[in-house]
Short mmCIF file of C-alpha atoms in Angstrom, two decimals:
data_model
loop_
_atom_site.label_atom_id
_atom_site.label_comp_id
_atom_site.label_asym_id
_atom_site.label_seq_id
_atom_site.Cartn_x
_atom_site.Cartn_y
_atom_site.Cartn_z
CA MET A 1 0.39 -11.55 0.99
CA GLU A 2 2.16 -9.87 3.88
CA LEU A 3 1.45 -6.18 4.46
CA ALA A 4 5.17 -5.33 4.55
CA ALA A 5 5.70 -7.00 1.15
CA ILE A 6 2.97 -4.85 -0.40
CA GLU A 7 4.47 -1.72 1.15
CA GLU A 8 7.91 -2.67 -0.21
CA LEU A 9 6.54 -3.19 -3.73
CA ILE A 10 4.90 0.22 -3.74
CA GLU A 11 7.84 2.03 -2.17
CA SER A 12 10.37 0.43 -4.51
CA HIS A 13 8.43 1.35 -7.66
CA ILE A 14 7.21 4.88 -6.89
CA GLU A 15 9.73 7.65 -6.31
CA ASP A 16 10.13 8.61 -2.63
CA ALA A 17 6.87 6.85 -1.75
CA ASP A 18 5.79 6.15 1.80
CA ALA A 19 3.17 3.41 1.87
CA THR A 20 1.08 2.17 4.78
CA VAL A 21 -0.96 -0.94 4.06
CA SER A 22 -3.63 -2.46 6.27
CA ARG A 23 -6.53 -4.86 6.15
CA PRO A 24 -9.73 -2.77 6.14
CA ARG A 25 -11.87 -5.52 7.59
CA THR A 26 -11.52 -8.45 9.95
CA VAL A 27 -9.81 -11.45 8.40
CA ASP A 28 -12.03 -14.52 8.18
CA GLU A 29 -9.77 -17.53 8.74
CA ASN A 30 -12.31 -19.82 7.02
CA HIS A 31 -12.17 -17.86 3.78
CA GLU A 32 -9.34 -16.36 1.82
CA ASP A 33 -9.39 -12.61 2.38
CA ASP A 34 -7.10 -10.65 0.09
CA HIS A 35 -8.65 -7.24 0.68
CA TYR A 36 -6.22 -4.46 1.52
CA ALA A 37 -6.18 -0.69 2.03
CA ALA A 38 -3.20 1.54 1.33
CA VAL A 39 -2.29 5.14 2.00
CA VAL A 40 0.51 6.19 -0.33
CA VAL A 41 2.31 9.54 -0.13
CA SER A 42 4.72 10.52 -2.90
CA PRO A 43 5.92 13.61 -4.75
CA ALA A 44 5.52 11.50 -7.91
CA PHE A 45 1.76 12.18 -7.66
CA GLU A 46 2.24 15.93 -8.14
CA GLY A 47 0.21 17.19 -11.11
CA LYS A 48 -1.33 13.78 -11.82
CA SER A 49 -5.04 13.04 -11.74
CA LEU A 50 -6.37 10.67 -9.09
CA VAL A 51 -6.77 7.99 -11.77
CA LYS A 52 -3.12 8.37 -12.83
CA GLN A 53 -1.99 8.24 -9.19
CA HIS A 54 -3.88 5.01 -8.64
CA GLN A 55 -2.51 3.57 -11.89
CA LEU A 56 1.02 4.17 -10.59
CA VAL A 57 0.21 2.12 -7.50
CA TYR A 58 -1.45 -0.67 -9.48
CA ASP A 59 1.54 -0.74 -11.85
CA ALA A 60 3.86 -1.07 -8.85
CA LEU A 61 1.84 -4.07 -7.64
CA GLY A 62 1.95 -5.67 -11.08
CA ASP A 63 0.73 -9.26 -11.34
CA HIS A 64 0.03 -9.37 -7.61
CA MET A 65 -3.22 -7.53 -8.37
CA THR A 66 -4.45 -10.62 -10.21
CA THR A 67 -2.87 -13.32 -8.06
CA ASP A 68 -2.37 -12.26 -4.43
CA ILE A 69 -4.57 -9.19 -4.03
CA HIS A 70 -8.31 -9.34 -4.57
CA ALA A 71 -9.10 -5.71 -3.75
CA MET A 72 -7.07 -2.61 -2.88
CA GLU A 73 -8.65 0.50 -1.38
CA LEU A 74 -6.35 3.41 -2.22
CA LYS A 75 -5.77 6.86 -0.82
CA THR A 76 -2.98 8.73 -2.58
CA TYR A 77 -1.49 12.09 -1.65
CA THR A 78 1.39 14.37 -2.47
CA PRO A 79 3.46 15.23 0.62
CA GLU A 80 1.83 18.69 0.72
CA GLU A 81 -1.69 17.24 0.56
CA TYR A 82 -0.88 14.77 3.32
CA ALA A 83 0.65 17.44 5.53
CA ALA A 84 -2.50 19.54 5.12
CA LEU A 85 -4.60 16.63 6.45
CA GLU A 86 -2.63 16.62 9.68
CA GLU A 87 -3.18 20.34 10.36
#
């Protein structure tokens, strides 16, 4: 699955989300490698536990989590949390 397609799924299903998706390890052309990593920033995460934040992302990905994506490493932040990381 293309990285941009995963970003679009997340951003279209979570309010004001900004998603950056990458491949956390080198792709092995001889084997299927559907491992991804995503950093998602959204005000929709405000007041939600980490588990609930991750559930929002998994819900946005829907059936792709069982067909196109083998593993997804997630980092989720509110805009304030993300801004604090950059300071």
